[in-house]
Amino acid sequence: PIWRPALATALFAILLGTARAALPVEVAGTPLPSLAPMLEDVTPAVVNIHSKTVVRVRSPYADDPFFRHLFGLPNGPQERIKQSLGSGVIVDAARGLILTNNHVIAGADDVQVSLADGRTLTAEIVGSDEDTDVGVIRVEAKDLVAVPVARSEPLRVGDFVVAVGNPFGLGQTVTSGIVSALGRHGLPGLGYQNFIQTDASINPGNSGGALVDVNGNLMGINTAIYSRSGGSMGIGFAIPLSRAKLVLDGIVRD
């Protein structure tokens, strides 16, 4: 097969991150069960999001009749389409509510949601909050599946977690790891910070996807990575569900 350097680098980052964050075969002599049954319940609730934004671009020479005639420039701003890929989590099947990141849908003129069962739906933007990077969209469809959000005990450093999303637009992908830290803050370029840090591989396109525990409970919304290459380096961040749900409730209510 022909390998392109950029693609090879991206795939190597995925494979390396998956190997590094793999669950152990056993703990204290007790074999770990497969995560497959849990994921069969969770993955239908995680969606791929494709958003399009119409961007108006005005040439600096558009007001000069000579340059417009010479280069065939239109009289006025031109339009181009900016596309964005991300993920989302269905949290209310009855109302079709999907949690995602603000930066996945911000300013979008068209948002398409691809479900795990192959359906593609047009979504309505309910609202979003730039400071917490939480966005809420809504779809109308039957037979939606929501991810469980209940939990009886708090997340702890060292707990196993699984990230589900759409890295690099490859399609739904599952990676595993542990909780590396809680309450992480002080990261440059981000707003309100109280992140779950994990070494489960998170890459571009995973934004807005689910971070779940081994029981399939939603723990957070994947939102950012620390990287020098653009790919996973084993340091990813998720918005805690408590914060994301608080913002979601406010957006839907107000």
PDB file of N, CA and C in Angstrom, residues 22-112:
ATOM      1  N   ALA A  22      -4.000   0.904  26.726  1.00  0.00           N
ATOM      2  CA  ALA A  22      -4.784  -0.326  26.749  1.00  0.00           C
ATOM      3  C   ALA A  22      -5.025  -0.795  28.180  1.00  0.00           C
ATOM      4  N   LEU A  23      -6.199  -1.397  28.409  1.00  0.00           N
ATOM      5  CA  LEU A  23      -6.513  -1.951  29.713  1.00  0.00           C
ATOM      6  C   LEU A  23      -5.667  -3.187  29.971  1.00  0.00           C
ATOM      7  N   PRO A  24      -5.283  -3.450  31.216  1.00  0.00           N
ATOM      8  CA  PRO A  24      -4.530  -4.658  31.525  1.00  0.00           C
ATOM      9  C   PRO A  24      -5.393  -5.894  31.345  1.00  0.00           C
ATOM     10  N   VAL A  25      -4.743  -7.048  31.155  1.00  0.00           N
ATOM     11  CA  VAL A  25      -5.465  -8.296  30.970  1.00  0.00           C
ATOM     12  C   VAL A  25      -6.139  -8.731  32.272  1.00  0.00           C
ATOM     13  N   GLU A  26      -5.463  -8.471  33.395  1.00  0.00           N
ATOM     14  CA  GLU A  26      -6.034  -8.854  34.677  1.00  0.00           C
ATOM     15  C   GLU A  26      -5.554  -7.894  35.757  1.00  0.00           C
ATOM     16  N   VAL A  27      -6.281  -7.843  36.854  1.00  0.00           N
ATOM     17  CA  VAL A  27      -5.919  -7.029  38.009  1.00  0.00           C
ATOM     18  C   VAL A  27      -5.933  -7.925  39.238  1.00  0.00           C
ATOM     19  N   ALA A  28      -4.808  -7.993  39.955  1.00  0.00           N
ATOM     20  CA  ALA A  28      -4.690  -8.827  41.160  1.00  0.00           C
ATOM     21  C   ALA A  28      -5.099 -10.280  40.886  1.00  0.00           C
ATOM     22  N   GLY A  29      -4.721 -10.763  39.698  1.00  0.00           N
ATOM     23  CA  GLY A  29      -5.003 -12.148  39.361  1.00  0.00           C
ATOM     24  C   GLY A  29      -6.401 -12.412  38.849  1.00  0.00           C
ATOM     25  N   THR A  30      -7.239 -11.373  38.793  1.00  0.00           N
ATOM     26  CA  THR A  30      -8.606 -11.544  38.312  1.00  0.00           C
ATOM     27  C   THR A  30      -8.730 -11.032  36.881  1.00  0.00           C
ATOM     28  N   PRO A  31      -9.061 -11.884  35.931  1.00  0.00           N
ATOM     29  CA  PRO A  31      -9.191 -11.448  34.539  1.00  0.00           C
ATOM     30  C   PRO A  31     -10.278 -10.393  34.387  1.00  0.00           C
ATOM     31  N   LEU A  32      -9.991  -9.389  33.549  1.00  0.00           N
ATOM     32  CA  LEU A  32     -10.988  -8.359  33.283  1.00  0.00           C
ATOM     33  C   LEU A  32     -11.953  -8.838  32.205  1.00  0.00           C
ATOM     34  N   PRO A  33     -13.229  -8.587  32.374  1.00  0.00           N
ATOM     35  CA  PRO A  33     -14.188  -8.953  31.331  1.00  0.00           C
ATOM     36  C   PRO A  33     -14.049  -8.038  30.122  1.00  0.00           C
ATOM     37  N   SER A  34     -14.580  -8.441  29.007  1.00  0.00           N
ATOM     38  CA  SER A  34     -14.571  -7.626  27.804  1.00  0.00           C
ATOM     39  C   SER A  34     -15.448  -6.390  27.987  1.00  0.00           C
ATOM     40  N   LEU A  35     -15.026  -5.297  27.356  1.00  0.00           N
ATOM     41  CA  LEU A  35     -15.823  -4.075  27.381  1.00  0.00           C
ATOM     42  C   LEU A  35     -16.903  -4.080  26.306  1.00  0.00           C
ATOM     43  N   ALA A  36     -16.897  -5.097  25.454  1.00  0.00           N
ATOM     44  CA  ALA A  36     -17.822  -5.120  24.323  1.00  0.00           C
ATOM     45  C   ALA A  36     -19.292  -5.022  24.727  1.00  0.00           C
ATOM     46  N   PRO A  37     -19.767  -5.782  25.724  1.00  0.00           N
ATOM     47  CA  PRO A  37     -21.186  -5.653  26.085  1.00  0.00           C
ATOM     48  C   PRO A  37     -21.571  -4.249  26.521  1.00  0.00           C
ATOM     49  N   MET A  38     -20.696  -3.587  27.294  1.00  0.00           N
ATOM     50  CA  MET A  38     -20.976  -2.219  27.718  1.00  0.00           C
ATOM     51  C   MET A  38     -21.015  -1.277  26.515  1.00  0.00           C
ATOM     52  N   LEU A  39     -20.065  -1.439  25.598  1.00  0.00           N
ATOM     53  CA  LEU A  39     -19.992  -0.551  24.443  1.00  0.00           C
ATOM     54  C   LEU A  39     -21.166  -0.747  23.493  1.00  0.00           C
ATOM     55  N   GLU A  40     -21.733  -1.944  23.465  1.00  0.00           N
ATOM     56  CA  GLU A  40     -22.917  -2.166  22.635  1.00  0.00           C
ATOM     57  C   GLU A  40     -24.083  -1.297  23.098  1.00  0.00           C
ATOM     58  N   ASP A  41     -24.100  -0.947  24.381  1.00  0.00           N
ATOM     59  CA  ASP A  41     -25.144  -0.068  24.904  1.00  0.00           C
ATOM     60  C   ASP A  41     -24.792   1.404  24.729  1.00  0.00           C
ATOM     61  N   VAL A  42     -23.487   1.727  24.776  1.00  0.00           N
ATOM     62  CA  VAL A  42     -23.049   3.128  24.756  1.00  0.00           C
ATOM     63  C   VAL A  42     -22.916   3.690  23.341  1.00  0.00           C
ATOM     64  N   THR A  43     -22.310   2.940  22.425  1.00  0.00           N
ATOM     65  CA  THR A  43     -21.977   3.494  21.111  1.00  0.00           C
ATOM     66  C   THR A  43     -23.186   3.996  20.311  1.00  0.00           C
ATOM     67  N   PRO A  44     -24.391   3.408  20.443  1.00  0.00           N
ATOM     68  CA  PRO A  44     -25.517   3.991  19.708  1.00  0.00           C
ATOM     69  C   PRO A  44     -25.870   5.406  20.147  1.00  0.00           C
ATOM     70  N   ALA A  45     -25.399   5.807  21.325  1.00  0.00           N
ATOM     71  CA  ALA A  45     -25.707   7.144  21.841  1.00  0.00           C
ATOM     72  C   ALA A  45     -24.660   8.179  21.456  1.00  0.00           C
ATOM     73  N   VAL A  46     -23.569   7.749  20.830  1.00  0.00           N
ATOM     74  CA  VAL A  46     -22.506   8.673  20.421  1.00  0.00           C
ATOM     75  C   VAL A  46     -22.618   8.906  18.923  1.00  0.00           C
ATOM     76  N   VAL A  47     -22.653  10.178  18.522  1.00  0.00           N
ATOM     77  CA  VAL A  47     -22.901  10.533  17.122  1.00  0.00           C
ATOM     78  C   VAL A  47     -21.714  11.276  16.533  1.00  0.00           C
ATOM     79  N   ASN A  48     -21.634  11.242  15.201  1.00  0.00           N
ATOM     80  CA  ASN A  48     -20.672  12.051  14.471  1.00  0.00           C
ATOM     81  C   ASN A  48     -21.364  13.332  14.023  1.00  0.00           C
ATOM     82  N   ILE A  49     -20.674  14.459  14.160  1.00  0.00           N
ATOM     83  CA  ILE A  49     -21.253  15.756  13.800  1.00  0.00           C
ATOM     84  C   ILE A  49     -20.446  16.380  12.668  1.00  0.00           C
ATOM     85  N   HIS A  50     -21.144  16.787  11.621  1.00  0.00           N
ATOM     86  CA  HIS A  50     -20.533  17.479  10.487  1.00  0.00           C
ATOM     87  C   HIS A  50     -21.203  18.848  10.369  1.00  0.00           C
ATOM     88  N   SER A  51     -20.441  19.899  10.600  1.00  0.00           N
ATOM     89  CA  SER A  51     -21.027  21.239  10.537  1.00  0.00           C
ATOM     90  C   SER A  51     -20.403  22.036   9.397  1.00  0.00           C
ATOM     91  N   LYS A  52     -21.224  22.895   8.807  1.00  0.00           N
ATOM     92  CA  LYS A  52     -20.777  23.762   7.717  1.00  0.00           C
ATOM     93  C   LYS A  52     -21.095  25.207   8.063  1.00  0.00           C
ATOM     94  N   THR A  53     -20.132  26.067   7.789  1.00  0.00           N
ATOM     95  CA  THR A  53     -20.298  27.491   8.051  1.00  0.00           C
ATOM     96  C   THR A  53     -19.967  28.266   6.793  1.00  0.00           C
ATOM     97  N   VAL A  54     -20.850  29.157   6.376  1.00  0.00           N
ATOM     98  CA  VAL A  54     -20.602  30.016   5.220  1.00  0.00           C
ATOM     99  C   VAL A  54     -19.770  31.209   5.675  1.00  0.00           C
ATOM    100  N   VAL A  55     -18.579  31.341   5.123  1.00  0.00           N
ATOM    101  CA  VAL A  55     -17.669  32.425   5.490  1.00  0.00           C
ATOM    102  C   VAL A  55     -17.565  33.391   4.315  1.00  0.00           C
ATOM    103  N   ARG A  56     -17.825  34.664   4.581  1.00  0.00           N
ATOM    104  CA  ARG A  56     -17.714  35.681   3.537  1.00  0.00           C
ATOM    105  C   ARG A  56     -16.304  36.274   3.541  1.00  0.00           C
ATOM    106  N   VAL A  57     -15.657  36.202   2.392  1.00  0.00           N
ATOM    107  CA  VAL A  57     -14.280  36.692   2.247  1.00  0.00           C
ATOM    108  C   VAL A  57     -14.257  37.777   1.185  1.00  0.00           C
ATOM    109  N   ARG A  58     -13.736  38.931   1.538  1.00  0.00           N
ATOM    110  CA  ARG A  58     -13.677  40.046   0.600  1.00  0.00           C
ATOM    111  C   ARG A  58     -12.237  40.278   0.171  1.00  0.00           C
ATOM    112  N   SER A  59     -12.007  40.268  -1.126  1.00  0.00           N
ATOM    113  CA  SER A  59     -10.671  40.511  -1.649  1.00  0.00           C
ATOM    114  C   SER A  59     -10.274  41.958  -1.402  1.00  0.00           C
ATOM    115  N   PRO A  60      -9.006  42.215  -1.061  1.00  0.00           N
ATOM    116  CA  PRO A  60      -8.565  43.615  -0.861  1.00  0.00           C
ATOM    117  C   PRO A  60      -8.623  44.433  -2.151  1.00  0.00           C
ATOM    118  N   TYR A  61      -8.743  43.740  -3.310  1.00  0.00           N
ATOM    119  CA  TYR A  61      -8.788  44.457  -4.590  1.00  0.00           C
ATOM    120  C   TYR A  61     -10.202  44.526  -5.161  1.00  0.00           C
ATOM    121  N   ALA A  62     -11.198  44.075  -4.378  1.00  0.00           N
ATOM    122  CA  ALA A  62     -12.561  43.992  -4.897  1.00  0.00           C
ATOM    123  C   ALA A  62     -13.145  45.365  -5.213  1.00  0.00           C
ATOM    124  N   ASP A  63     -12.641  46.415  -4.560  1.00  0.00           N
ATOM    125  CA  ASP A  63     -13.179  47.760  -4.793  1.00  0.00           C
ATOM    126  C   ASP A  63     -12.473  48.484  -5.936  1.00  0.00           C
ATOM    127  N   ASP A  64     -11.457  47.866  -6.524  1.00  0.00           N
ATOM    128  CA  ASP A  64     -10.709  48.488  -7.614  1.00  0.00           C
ATOM    129  C   ASP A  64     -11.230  47.952  -8.948  1.00  0.00           C
ATOM    130  N   PRO A  65     -11.894  48.774  -9.751  1.00  0.00           N
ATOM    131  CA  PRO A  65     -12.467  48.294 -11.022  1.00  0.00           C
ATOM    132  C   PRO A  65     -11.423  47.676 -11.938  1.00  0.00           C
ATOM    133  N   PHE A  66     -10.184  48.214 -11.942  1.00  0.00           N
ATOM    134  CA  PHE A  66      -9.144  47.697 -12.824  1.00  0.00           C
ATOM    135  C   PHE A  66      -8.793  46.250 -12.460  1.00  0.00           C
ATOM    136  N   PHE A  67      -8.551  46.009 -11.161  1.00  0.00           N
ATOM    137  CA  PHE A  67      -8.202  44.661 -10.729  1.00  0.00           C
ATOM    138  C   PHE A  67      -9.386  43.707 -10.887  1.00  0.00           C
ATOM    139  N   ARG A  68     -10.623  44.202 -10.651  1.00  0.00           N
ATOM    140  CA  ARG A  68     -11.795  43.341 -10.837  1.00  0.00           C
ATOM    141  C   ARG A  68     -11.894  42.875 -12.280  1.00  0.00           C
ATOM    142  N   HIS A  69     -11.633  43.811 -13.221  1.00  0.00           N
ATOM    143  CA  HIS A  69     -11.702  43.461 -14.636  1.00  0.00           C
ATOM    144  C   HIS A  69     -10.538  42.564 -15.038  1.00  0.00           C
ATOM    145  N   LEU A  70      -9.337  42.874 -14.549  1.00  0.00           N
ATOM    146  CA  LEU A  70      -8.138  42.134 -14.948  1.00  0.00           C
ATOM    147  C   LEU A  70      -8.165  40.693 -14.456  1.00  0.00           C
ATOM    148  N   PHE A  71      -8.592  40.484 -13.220  1.00  0.00           N
ATOM    149  CA  PHE A  71      -8.563  39.145 -12.629  1.00  0.00           C
ATOM    150  C   PHE A  71      -9.950  38.499 -12.535  1.00  0.00           C
ATOM    151  N   GLY A  72     -10.964  39.182 -13.070  1.00  0.00           N
ATOM    152  CA  GLY A  72     -12.303  38.604 -13.032  1.00  0.00           C
ATOM    153  C   GLY A  72     -12.867  38.493 -11.635  1.00  0.00           C
ATOM    154  N   LEU A  73     -12.525  39.454 -10.766  1.00  0.00           N
ATOM    155  CA  LEU A  73     -13.004  39.413  -9.387  1.00  0.00           C
ATOM    156  C   LEU A  73     -14.462  39.845  -9.316  1.00  0.00           C
ATOM    157  N   PRO A  74     -15.247  39.189  -8.464  1.00  0.00           N
ATOM    158  CA  PRO A  74     -16.649  39.595  -8.312  1.00  0.00           C
ATOM    159  C   PRO A  74     -16.746  40.917  -7.582  1.00  0.00           C
ATOM    160  N   ASN A  75     -17.842  41.618  -7.825  1.00  0.00           N
ATOM    161  CA  ASN A  75     -18.084  42.894  -7.164  1.00  0.00           C
ATOM    162  C   ASN A  75     -18.772  42.622  -5.827  1.00  0.00           C
ATOM    163  N   GLY A  76     -18.007  42.416  -4.799  1.00  0.00           N
ATOM    164  CA  GLY A  76     -18.550  42.102  -3.487  1.00  0.00           C
ATOM    165  C   GLY A  76     -17.829  40.922  -2.875  1.00  0.00           C
ATOM    166  N   PRO A  77     -18.183  40.576  -1.645  1.00  0.00           N
ATOM    167  CA  PRO A  77     -17.498  39.481  -0.950  1.00  0.00           C
ATOM    168  C   PRO A  77     -17.823  38.124  -1.572  1.00  0.00           C
ATOM    169  N   GLN A  78     -16.856  37.221  -1.529  1.00  0.00           N
ATOM    170  CA  GLN A  78     -17.048  35.854  -1.979  1.00  0.00           C
ATOM    171  C   GLN A  78     -17.401  34.976  -0.782  1.00  0.00           C
ATOM    172  N   GLU A  79     -18.025  33.865  -1.078  1.00  0.00           N
ATOM    173  CA  GLU A  79     -18.397  32.927  -0.027  1.00  0.00           C
ATOM    174  C   GLU A  79     -17.608  31.632  -0.168  1.00  0.00           C
ATOM    175  N   ARG A  80     -17.181  31.117   0.959  1.00  0.00           N
ATOM    176  CA  ARG A  80     -16.569  29.788   0.979  1.00  0.00           C
ATOM    177  C   ARG A  80     -17.159  29.018   2.157  1.00  0.00           C
ATOM    178  N   ILE A  81     -17.101  27.717   2.052  1.00  0.00           N
ATOM    179  CA  ILE A  81     -17.686  26.849   3.069  1.00  0.00           C
ATOM    180  C   ILE A  81     -16.590  26.308   3.985  1.00  0.00           C
ATOM    181  N   LYS A  82     -16.753  26.552   5.262  1.00  0.00           N
ATOM    182  CA  LYS A  82     -15.845  26.002   6.269  1.00  0.00           C
ATOM    183  C   LYS A  82     -16.520  24.802   6.913  1.00  0.00           C
ATOM    184  N   GLN A  83     -15.841  23.661   6.888  1.00  0.00           N
ATOM    185  CA  GLN A  83     -16.421  22.434   7.435  1.00  0.00           C
ATOM    186  C   GLN A  83     -15.694  22.026   8.719  1.00  0.00           C
ATOM    187  N   SER A  84     -16.450  21.453   9.630  1.00  0.00           N
ATOM    188  CA  SER A  84     -15.886  21.014  10.907  1.00  0.00           C
ATOM    189  C   SER A  84     -16.414  19.632  11.239  1.00  0.00           C
ATOM    190  N   LEU A  85     -15.547  18.786  11.794  1.00  0.00           N
ATOM    191  CA  LEU A  85     -15.922  17.448  12.221  1.00  0.00           C
ATOM    192  C   LEU A  85     -15.825  17.359  13.738  1.00  0.00           C
ATOM    193  N   GLY A  86     -16.758  16.661  14.334  1.00  0.00           N
ATOM    194  CA  GLY A  86     -16.715  16.470  15.779  1.00  0.00           C
ATOM    195  C   GLY A  86     -17.622  15.328  16.174  1.00  0.00           C
ATOM    196  N   SER A  87     -17.922  15.272  17.446  1.00  0.00           N
ATOM    197  CA  SER A  87     -18.741  14.197  17.997  1.00  0.00           C
ATOM    198  C   SER A  87     -19.779  14.796  18.939  1.00  0.00           C
ATOM    199  N   GLY A  88     -20.720  13.969  19.344  1.00  0.00           N
ATOM    200  CA  GLY A  88     -21.746  14.397  20.290  1.00  0.00           C
ATOM    201  C   GLY A  88     -22.303  13.196  21.024  1.00  0.00           C
ATOM    202  N   VAL A  89     -23.028  13.473  22.112  1.00  0.00           N
ATOM    203  CA  VAL A  89     -23.585  12.413  22.950  1.00  0.00           C
ATOM    204  C   VAL A  89     -25.076  12.674  23.171  1.00  0.00           C
ATOM    205  N   ILE A  90     -25.903  11.709  22.818  1.00  0.00           N
ATOM    206  CA  ILE A  90     -27.329  11.826  23.071  1.00  0.00           C
ATOM    207  C   ILE A  90     -27.570  11.622  24.567  1.00  0.00           C
ATOM    208  N   VAL A  91     -28.115  12.640  25.225  1.00  0.00           N
ATOM    209  CA  VAL A  91     -28.352  12.552  26.665  1.00  0.00           C
ATOM    210  C   VAL A  91     -29.840  12.531  27.007  1.00  0.00           C
ATOM    211  N   ASP A  92     -30.693  12.835  26.028  1.00  0.00           N
ATOM    212  CA  ASP A  92     -32.145  12.798  26.236  1.00  0.00           C
ATOM    213  C   ASP A  92     -32.768  12.302  24.937  1.00  0.00           C
ATOM    214  N   ALA A  93     -33.085  11.007  24.891  1.00  0.00           N
ATOM    215  CA  ALA A  93     -33.610  10.411  23.663  1.00  0.00           C
ATOM    216  C   ALA A  93     -34.997  10.926  23.333  1.00  0.00           C
ATOM    217  N   ALA A  94     -35.815  11.154  24.356  1.00  0.00           N
ATOM    218  CA  ALA A  94     -37.192  11.598  24.121  1.00  0.00           C
ATOM    219  C   ALA A  94     -37.228  12.970  23.457  1.00  0.00           C
ATOM    220  N   ARG A  95     -36.352  13.873  23.898  1.00  0.00           N
ATOM    221  CA  ARG A  95     -36.328  15.221  23.326  1.00  0.00           C
ATOM    222  C   ARG A  95     -35.277  15.389  22.236  1.00  0.00           C
ATOM    223  N   GLY A  96     -34.485  14.355  22.004  1.00  0.00           N
ATOM    224  CA  GLY A  96     -33.465  14.416  20.956  1.00  0.00           C
ATOM    225  C   GLY A  96     -32.319  15.345  21.266  1.00  0.00           C
ATOM    226  N   LEU A  97     -32.000  15.537  22.557  1.00  0.00           N
ATOM    227  CA  LEU A  97     -30.949  16.473  22.957  1.00  0.00           C
ATOM    228  C   LEU A  97     -29.574  15.811  22.903  1.00  0.00           C
ATOM    229  N   ILE A  98     -28.627  16.525  22.318  1.00  0.00           N
ATOM    230  CA  ILE A  98     -27.271  16.022  22.148  1.00  0.00           C
ATOM    231  C   ILE A  98     -26.281  17.028  22.725  1.00  0.00           C
ATOM    232  N   LEU A  99     -25.414  16.548  23.606  1.00  0.00           N
ATOM    233  CA  LEU A  99     -24.332  17.372  24.154  1.00  0.00           C
ATOM    234  C   LEU A  99     -23.125  17.302  23.224  1.00  0.00           C
ATOM    235  N   THR A 100     -22.481  18.436  23.016  1.00  0.00           N
ATOM    236  CA  THR A 100     -21.252  18.473  22.227  1.00  0.00           C
ATOM    237  C   THR A 100     -20.419  19.653  22.726  1.00  0.00           C
ATOM    238  N   ASN A 101     -19.414  20.041  21.959  1.00  0.00           N
ATOM    239  CA  ASN A 101     -18.607  21.209  22.307  1.00  0.00           C
ATOM    240  C   ASN A 101     -19.073  22.436  21.535  1.00  0.00           C
ATOM    241  N   ASN A 102     -18.949  23.585  22.155  1.00  0.00           N
ATOM    242  CA  ASN A 102     -19.257  24.841  21.481  1.00  0.00           C
ATOM    243  C   ASN A 102     -18.417  24.996  20.221  1.00  0.00           C
ATOM    244  N   HIS A 103     -17.124  24.638  20.296  1.00  0.00           N
ATOM    245  CA  HIS A 103     -16.261  24.877  19.135  1.00  0.00           C
ATOM    246  C   HIS A 103     -16.563  23.956  17.959  1.00  0.00           C
ATOM    247  N   VAL A 104     -17.374  22.922  18.171  1.00  0.00           N
ATOM    248  CA  VAL A 104     -17.775  22.042  17.070  1.00  0.00           C
ATOM    249  C   VAL A 104     -18.899  22.676  16.249  1.00  0.00           C
ATOM    250  N   ILE A 105     -19.772  23.454  16.891  1.00  0.00           N
ATOM    251  CA  ILE A 105     -20.962  23.973  16.214  1.00  0.00           C
ATOM    252  C   ILE A 105     -21.010  25.493  16.145  1.00  0.00           C
ATOM    253  N   ALA A 106     -20.043  26.190  16.741  1.00  0.00           N
ATOM    254  CA  ALA A 106     -20.088  27.653  16.820  1.00  0.00           C
ATOM    255  C   ALA A 106     -20.187  28.285  15.434  1.00  0.00           C
ATOM    256  N   GLY A 107     -21.204  29.099  15.246  1.00  0.00           N
ATOM    257  CA  GLY A 107     -21.376  29.823  13.990  1.00  0.00           C
ATOM    258  C   GLY A 107     -21.824  28.984  12.818  1.00  0.00           C
ATOM    259  N   ALA A 108     -22.142  27.717  13.038  1.00  0.00           N
ATOM    260  CA  ALA A 108     -22.490  26.824  11.935  1.00  0.00           C
ATOM    261  C   ALA A 108     -23.834  27.191  11.312  1.00  0.00           C
ATOM    262  N   ASP A 109     -23.912  27.103   9.986  1.00  0.00           N
ATOM    263  CA  ASP A 109     -25.162  27.341   9.275  1.00  0.00           C
ATOM    264  C   ASP A 109     -25.904  26.038   9.002  1.00  0.00           C
ATOM    265  N   ASP A 110     -25.182  24.929   9.055  1.00  0.00           N
ATOM    266  CA  ASP A 110     -25.806  23.627   8.811  1.00  0.00           C
ATOM    267  C   ASP A 110     -25.089  22.587   9.665  1.00  0.00           C
ATOM    268  N   VAL A 111     -25.846  21.816  10.429  1.00  0.00           N
ATOM    269  CA  VAL A 111     -25.270  20.771  11.280  1.00  0.00           C
ATOM    270  C   VAL A 111     -25.948  19.444  10.943  1.00  0.00           C
ATOM    271  N   GLN A 112     -25.145  18.470  10.528  1.00  0.00           N
ATOM    272  CA  GLN A 112     -25.636  17.137  10.213  1.00  0.00           C
ATOM    273  C   GLN A 112     -25.105  16.150  11.248  1.00  0.00           C
TER     274      GLN A 112
END
